Amino acid sequence: MLGLMQDRPLLISSLIDYASAFHGDTEIVSRLPEGHVRRSSWRQVGEVSKQVANALTEFGVHQGDRIATLAWNSDRHLALYFGVSGSGAVMHTVNPRLFPEQIAYIINHAEDRILFFDITFAPLVSRLAPELDSVEAFVVMTDREHMPDVPGIAADKLLCWDEFIGRQSTHFDWPEFDERSASSLCYTSGTTGNPKGVLYSHRSTMLHTLMAAARDANDVHSGSVILLVVPMFHANAWGTPYTAAMVGATLVLPGPHLDGESVYELMKSEGVNQSQGVPTVWMMLFSYLDEHPEIDPHELGLRIAGTGGAALPLSMIERFERDFGAQAMQGWGMTETSPLCVIGRLLPKHERLSDSEKHQIMLKQGRGICGVELKIVDDDGNRLPWDGKAFGEVWVRGPWIASGYFKGEGGDKLDAEGFFPTGDVATIDPDGYLQLVDRAKDVIKSGGEWVSSIDLENAATGHPAVAEAAVIGVPHPKWQERPLLLVVLRKGQSATREEILDYLAGEVAKWWLPDDVVFVDELPHTATGKILKLELRRQYRDHKLPGVSS
Ligand code: ADP
């Protein structure tokens, strides 16, 4: 027997309608690529999203057509999120930090019909345009006054946002369609092989949004003033554009200005109380503060510093707590999982623990959120116990987890039970806290045992002189592989190899101690802010470890 409740489709357009109607005055603040700050509101973003829908309709865009963006976080990008998906087309956010060849591949693979881009990317688009066969119009997200020169694009194909969108009506009736229809598309960076497209649906996005806002998840509500540093081209900015609309939170969008000073100034001027970004961004903020000891970050009133995409180091948890009075918190997931799967929050029973005991729990990636099923398995696919010790590959299942990639790339991904392989190796403890050991492809196998690069990196960044650390396995004649530690020192600080190793000796098991320490000026990062281990392994393949005769 079926229930007798209304069968209304879960559509993204309902989010912007809600935000416009019930939180219309709530501000959306954008620092634009042009340099200035623009103040908008949910009402205005709602109106612009309808102008977007009208422009697409007039252009002849049909349901399911892909519309690309190469853009920073801004109110215009936000209006595209709702206008494109709301009208039934597919919002394809392209990561501009990828190699140009990958960007061209992605746009061609997706067969995008229109490309919206920020002025910053005019040289890139100019260079790529001749290869982008499917793109019928290139829309620069700016006004006439700031229109850049974009050689290589025919004048009738190069449009200005203000003219293409701005002259449209702000009235539009959102269409109703199957909630399982595609809503947005995001390609994973793919450290090997071509990037693969993750195709989200309205239903998956709406369910993820409902869960992500919860008190025990991101804790987002109408009083939240969120600095969204995670780019809108990275896994839908972790879903926050949607969650913010659902609860009517204020969004502060930094555009391309992600250096420590700009981030700090924006946090201060806008009264930001929550922030979201990968750990590298907070490291940039910290080095700015190191250079300006006269600043007291307590003045910000930051409550929650959300991170994800890479492990949250202990030193960062401590610093946010000590210097900002804020709680750092990490989520774990991937583009393929919308992305939220687990979130690192304490349970009520942890309240009575000491600070350092609490920090040990916060170092774990976190507990599952309702809707995501987790399992860790051994090499034969057998489930492993949740005892906090056994580790194996993490597989996930749920209504916002990918079932495969766009156009069938990569083949069937799911196992017989319908779980998706994450490529991450972790333990899960009896409380359900998942703790990442490594990416399966980054694990260091020493004498048949595993050394966790994540734990070692975490320990190394606890040294006061260390700004960033990476650990990779390098070949060893006796142990197959041994850990090599690469260190970036904090500005103005110094440390020797021996000092770092002495410090680590007090933090990790003896046989985990890196065989060597190399000081570098910077570490290579992927387009989504992760340390590029593949590149490091290539560079240090022939590194001669002390005590090993050649
Ligand atoms: P990419 O497209 O570069 O793979 P994703 O954001 O999809 O970008 O990357 C997902 C991966 O990032 C995860 O599989 C995991 O290895 C890593 N990751 C995400 N969150 C965390 C976290 N909190 N701690 C450690 N690693 C994380």
CSV table of C-alpha atoms and ligand atoms in Angstrom, one decimal, residues 188-189 234 308-311 330-336 365 422 424 436 439 528 530, ligand 1:
chain,number,residue,atom,x,y,z
A,188,THR,CA,37.5,14.5,-10.6
A,189,SER,CA,41.0,15.7,-11.0
A,234,HIS,CA,35.4,21.8,-6.3
A,308,GLY,CA,38.1,18.9,4.2
A,309,GLY,CA,39.9,17.4,1.2
A,310,ALA,CA,43.0,16.6,3.2
A,311,ALA,CA,43.7,15.6,6.8
A,330,GLN,CA,36.9,18.2,9.2
A,331,GLY,CA,34.7,16.3,6.9
A,332,TRP,CA,35.7,13.5,4.6
A,333,GLY,CA,34.3,12.6,1.3
A,334,MET,CA,35.1,13.0,-2.4
A,335,THR,CA,33.6,14.5,-5.6
A,336,GLU,CA,31.9,11.1,-6.2
A,365,GLN,CA,37.9,12.2,9.9
A,422,THR,CA,36.7,5.3,-2.4
A,424,ASP,CA,41.0,5.4,0.7
A,436,LEU,CA,42.0,7.6,7.3
A,439,ARG,CA,45.0,6.9,0.0
A,528,THR,CA,42.0,20.7,-5.5
A,530,LYS,CA,46.1,18.1,-2.1
B,1,ADP,P1,39.9,15.0,-6.3
B,1,ADP,O1,39.0,15.3,-7.4
B,1,ADP,O2,41.2,15.7,-6.3
B,1,ADP,O3,40.1,13.6,-6.0
B,1,ADP,P2,38.2,15.1,-4.1
B,1,ADP,O4,37.8,16.3,-3.2
B,1,ADP,O5,37.2,14.3,-4.7
B,1,ADP,O6,39.2,15.7,-5.1
B,1,ADP,O7,39.2,14.2,-3.2
B,1,ADP,C1,38.7,13.2,-2.4
B,1,ADP,C2,39.9,12.6,-1.6
B,1,ADP,O8,40.4,13.6,-0.7
B,1,ADP,C3,39.4,11.5,-0.7
B,1,ADP,O9,39.3,10.3,-1.3
B,1,ADP,C4,40.5,11.5,0.4
B,1,ADP,O10,41.7,10.8,0.0
B,1,ADP,C5,40.9,13.0,0.5
B,1,ADP,N1,40.2,13.6,1.6
B,1,ADP,C6,39.0,14.2,1.7
B,1,ADP,N2,38.7,14.6,2.9
B,1,ADP,C7,39.8,14.3,3.7
B,1,ADP,C8,40.1,14.4,5.1
B,1,ADP,N3,39.2,15.0,5.9
B,1,ADP,N4,41.2,13.9,5.5
B,1,ADP,C9,42.1,13.3,4.7
B,1,ADP,N5,41.9,13.1,3.4
B,1,ADP,C10,40.7,13.6,2.9
